[in-house]
XYZ file of C-alpha atoms in Angstrom:
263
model
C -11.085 29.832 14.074
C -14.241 27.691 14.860
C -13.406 24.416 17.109
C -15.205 21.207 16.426
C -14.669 17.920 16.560
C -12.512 15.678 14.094
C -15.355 13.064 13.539
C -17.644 15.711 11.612
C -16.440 17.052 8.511
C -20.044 19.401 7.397
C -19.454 22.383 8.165
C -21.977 24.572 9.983
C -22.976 27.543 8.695
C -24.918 31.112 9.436
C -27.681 32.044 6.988
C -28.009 35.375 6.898
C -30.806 36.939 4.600
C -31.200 40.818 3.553
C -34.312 40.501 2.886
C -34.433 43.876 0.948
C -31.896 42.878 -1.299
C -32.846 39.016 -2.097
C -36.270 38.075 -3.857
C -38.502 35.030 -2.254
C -38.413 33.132 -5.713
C -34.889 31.756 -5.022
C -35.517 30.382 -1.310
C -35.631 26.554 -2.835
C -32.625 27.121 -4.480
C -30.899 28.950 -2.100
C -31.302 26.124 0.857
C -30.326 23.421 -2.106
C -27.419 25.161 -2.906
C -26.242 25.867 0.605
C -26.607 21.848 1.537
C -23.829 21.603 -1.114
C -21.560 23.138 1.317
C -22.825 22.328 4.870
C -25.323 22.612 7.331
C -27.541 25.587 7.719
C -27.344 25.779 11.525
C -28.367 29.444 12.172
C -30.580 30.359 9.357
C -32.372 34.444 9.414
C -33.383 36.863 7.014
C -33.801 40.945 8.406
C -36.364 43.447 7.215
C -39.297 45.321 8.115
C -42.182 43.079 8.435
C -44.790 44.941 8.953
C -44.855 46.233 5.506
C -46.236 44.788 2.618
C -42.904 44.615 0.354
C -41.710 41.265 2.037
C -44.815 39.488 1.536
C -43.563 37.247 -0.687
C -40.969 36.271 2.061
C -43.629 35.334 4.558
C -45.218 33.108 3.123
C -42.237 30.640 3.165
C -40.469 31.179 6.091
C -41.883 28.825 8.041
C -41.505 25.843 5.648
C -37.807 26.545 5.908
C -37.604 27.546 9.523
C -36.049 30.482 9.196
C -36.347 33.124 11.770
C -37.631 36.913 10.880
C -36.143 39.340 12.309
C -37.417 42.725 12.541
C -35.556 45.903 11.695
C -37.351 49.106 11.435
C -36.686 51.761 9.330
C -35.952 54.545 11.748
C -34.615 57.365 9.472
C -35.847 57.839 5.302
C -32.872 56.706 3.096
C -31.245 54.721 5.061
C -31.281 50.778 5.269
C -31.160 49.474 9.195
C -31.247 46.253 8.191
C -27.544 46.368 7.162
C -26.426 47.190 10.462
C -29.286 44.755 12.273
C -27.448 41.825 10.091
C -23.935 42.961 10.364
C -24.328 43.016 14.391
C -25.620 39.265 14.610
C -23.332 37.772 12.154
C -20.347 39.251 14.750
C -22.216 38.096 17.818
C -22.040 34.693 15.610
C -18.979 34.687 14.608
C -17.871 35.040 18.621
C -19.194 32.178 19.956
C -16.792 30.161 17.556
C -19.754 27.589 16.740
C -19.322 28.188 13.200
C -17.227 27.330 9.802
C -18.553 30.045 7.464
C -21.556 32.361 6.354
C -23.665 32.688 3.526
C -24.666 36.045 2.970
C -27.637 36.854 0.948
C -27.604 39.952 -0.620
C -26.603 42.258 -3.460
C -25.321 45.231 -1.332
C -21.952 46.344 -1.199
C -22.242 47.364 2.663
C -21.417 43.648 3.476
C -17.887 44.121 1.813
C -16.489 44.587 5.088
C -18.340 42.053 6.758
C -16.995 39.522 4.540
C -13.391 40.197 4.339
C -13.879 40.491 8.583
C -15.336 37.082 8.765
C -12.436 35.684 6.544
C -10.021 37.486 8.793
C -11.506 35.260 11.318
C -10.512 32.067 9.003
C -14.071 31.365 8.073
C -15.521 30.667 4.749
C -18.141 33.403 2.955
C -20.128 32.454 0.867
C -21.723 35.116 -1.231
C -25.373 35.007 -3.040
C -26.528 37.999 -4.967
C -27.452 39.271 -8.209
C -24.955 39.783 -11.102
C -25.260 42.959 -10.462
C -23.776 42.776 -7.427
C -20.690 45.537 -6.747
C -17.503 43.440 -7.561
C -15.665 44.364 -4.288
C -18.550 42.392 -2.298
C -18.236 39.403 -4.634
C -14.426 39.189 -4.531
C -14.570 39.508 -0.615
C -16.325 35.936 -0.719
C -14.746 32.650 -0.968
C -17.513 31.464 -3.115
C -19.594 34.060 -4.560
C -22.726 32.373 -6.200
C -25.289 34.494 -8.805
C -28.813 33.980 -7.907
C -30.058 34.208 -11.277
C -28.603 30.514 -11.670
C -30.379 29.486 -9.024
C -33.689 30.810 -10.393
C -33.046 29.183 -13.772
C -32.875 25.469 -11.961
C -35.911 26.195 -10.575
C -37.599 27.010 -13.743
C -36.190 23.597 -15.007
C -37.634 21.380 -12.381
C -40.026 18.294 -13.052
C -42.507 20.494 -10.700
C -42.121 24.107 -12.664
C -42.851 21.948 -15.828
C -45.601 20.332 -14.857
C -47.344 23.575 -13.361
C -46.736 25.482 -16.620
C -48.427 22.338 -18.098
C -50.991 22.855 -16.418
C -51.664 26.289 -17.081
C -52.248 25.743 -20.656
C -55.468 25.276 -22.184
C -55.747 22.435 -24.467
C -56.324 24.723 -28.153
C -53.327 26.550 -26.680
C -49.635 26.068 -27.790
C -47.472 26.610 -25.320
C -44.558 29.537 -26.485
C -40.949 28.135 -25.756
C -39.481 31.318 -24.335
C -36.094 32.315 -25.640
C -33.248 31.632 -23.265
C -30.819 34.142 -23.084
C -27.085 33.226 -23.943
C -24.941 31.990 -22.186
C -21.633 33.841 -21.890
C -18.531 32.144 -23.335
C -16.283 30.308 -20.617
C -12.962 31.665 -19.571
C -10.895 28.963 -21.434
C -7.479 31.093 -21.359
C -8.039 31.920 -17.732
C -8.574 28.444 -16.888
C -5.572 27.150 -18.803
C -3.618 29.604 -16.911
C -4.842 27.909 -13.733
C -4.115 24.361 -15.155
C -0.448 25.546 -16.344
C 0.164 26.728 -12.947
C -0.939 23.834 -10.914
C 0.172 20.962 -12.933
C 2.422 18.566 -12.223
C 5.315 17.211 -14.303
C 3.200 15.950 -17.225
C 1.021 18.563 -16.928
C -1.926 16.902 -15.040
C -3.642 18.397 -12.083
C -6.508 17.053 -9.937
C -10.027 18.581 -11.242
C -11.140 19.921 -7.460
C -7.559 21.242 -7.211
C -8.441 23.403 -10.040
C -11.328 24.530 -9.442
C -10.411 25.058 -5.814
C -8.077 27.386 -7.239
C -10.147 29.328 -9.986
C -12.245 30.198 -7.191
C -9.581 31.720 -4.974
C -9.151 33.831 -7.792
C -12.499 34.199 -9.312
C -15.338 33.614 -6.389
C -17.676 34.406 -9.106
C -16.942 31.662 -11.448
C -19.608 28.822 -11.958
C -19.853 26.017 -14.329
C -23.582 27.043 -14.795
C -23.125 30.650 -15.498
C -21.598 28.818 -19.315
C -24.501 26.459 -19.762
C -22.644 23.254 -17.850
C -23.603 21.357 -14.516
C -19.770 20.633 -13.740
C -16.640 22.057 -14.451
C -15.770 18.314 -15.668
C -18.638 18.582 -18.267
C -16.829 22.541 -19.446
C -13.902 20.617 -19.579
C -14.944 18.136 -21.789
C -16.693 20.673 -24.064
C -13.045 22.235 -25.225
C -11.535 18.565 -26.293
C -9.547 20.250 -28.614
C -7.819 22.917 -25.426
C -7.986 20.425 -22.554
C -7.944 16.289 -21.495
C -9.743 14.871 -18.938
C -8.849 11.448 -17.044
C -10.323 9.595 -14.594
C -7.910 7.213 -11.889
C -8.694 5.346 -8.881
C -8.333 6.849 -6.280
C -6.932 5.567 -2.580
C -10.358 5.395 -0.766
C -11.871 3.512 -3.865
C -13.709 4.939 -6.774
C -12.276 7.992 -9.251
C -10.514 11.011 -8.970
C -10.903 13.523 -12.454
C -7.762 14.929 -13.657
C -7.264 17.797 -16.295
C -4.306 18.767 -18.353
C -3.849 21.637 -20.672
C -3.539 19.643 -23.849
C -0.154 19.388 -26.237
C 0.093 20.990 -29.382
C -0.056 18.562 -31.961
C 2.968 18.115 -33.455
């Protein structure tokens, strides 16, 4: 397991990008949504660069200092990158500087790779598609869908304001349809809360979600149209309770309960 010292509690993380299998569009929120669980220490993405398919990818590596490496393709049909990526991140994990990975990518080959690096007892956390093979999300700890990620870009004061922009002034702006969002697991959440609870059926909100993920790395607030799982919570007052307590170190702590039948 990584060693560091006591008075630090980010973690430090390995970037790792498959640049074949991740689009350029998602870089901003990529490095937002990876500050949410450390520090990007070691941050590189693989691919051949002297084509032109990862132009896109070039133009913003240096404004996030992250290092190219090149990987040729030496034989039609088969991806060298994989095994370019998969060779650093175990020449990472051996030096023990780390706490987890984030592996960008929506290929499958990194199933292994994930469930290695976990062996090792650090975290993995996954970004890919949603079309992304199952066994490669459920290898992760944390397995986040880039499509959200895109979508918060598109919503940013910035994204507005250049679409704005782009608009001549005889021309109305079409509001494009946004898809639906899928319904939220409520029943596999309960399940979760019923488990965890305590007497009175209350259980601390990060212990829960803690939990869903173990179970479901997939699982996102976001994916159901909500910023927090507090604000899903709240959505189903009729199914669950929310209740905020102080908490020892000052401030709140959330808890959730399943809520009673009405009798």
């Amino acid at each position: 397991m990584a060693t560091h010292s006591s008075t630090t509690t980010q973690k430090h993380l390995a970037v790792l990008i498959d640049a074949d299998n991740a689009p350029a569009a998602i870089v901003e929120g990529l490095f937002e949504e990876i500050a949410k669980y450390g520090v990007a220490s070691v941050k590189r993405i693989y691919g051949d660069w002297t084509g032109p398919q990862l132009g896109g990818w070039k133009k913003v590596l240096l404004d996030h200092s992250i290092q190219p490496i090149q990987q040729f393709a030496y034989t039609k049909g088969k991806n060298a990158t994989d095994s370019s990526l998969i060779i650093d991140a175990m020449d990472l994990l051996y030096t023990r500087r780390f706490n987890g990975f984030c592996l960008v990518s929506s290929d499958s080959d990194f199933t292994r790779l994930a469930s290695r690096l976990r062996e090792e007892g650090l975290t993995v956390y996954g970004f890919g598609e949603e079309k992304t093979p199952k066994p490669f999300v459920a290898a992760c700890d944390k397995f986040i869908y880039i499509e959200l990620l895109r979508d918060e870009a598109a919503q940013s004061p910035n994204a507005e304001a250049s679409v704005e922009s782009s608009v001549t002034p005889d021309a109305k702006p079409v509001a494009a349809e946004k898809p639906k969002k899928p319904k939220a697991p409520i029943g596999f959440i309960t399940k979760i809360l019923d488990d965890i609870a305590d007497e009175d059926g209350w259980a601390h909100l990060s212990v829960l979600g803690t939990n869903i993920s173990k179970l479901r790395p997939e699982f996102d607030p976001r994916t159901h149209g909500f910023k927090k799982l507090s604000d899903l919570i709240k959505a189903y007052p009729q199914t669950f309770e929310l209740q905020a307590r102080g908490a020892s170190a000052g401030g709140t702590a959330m808890y959730a309960r399943h809520k009673p039948p009405s009798k």
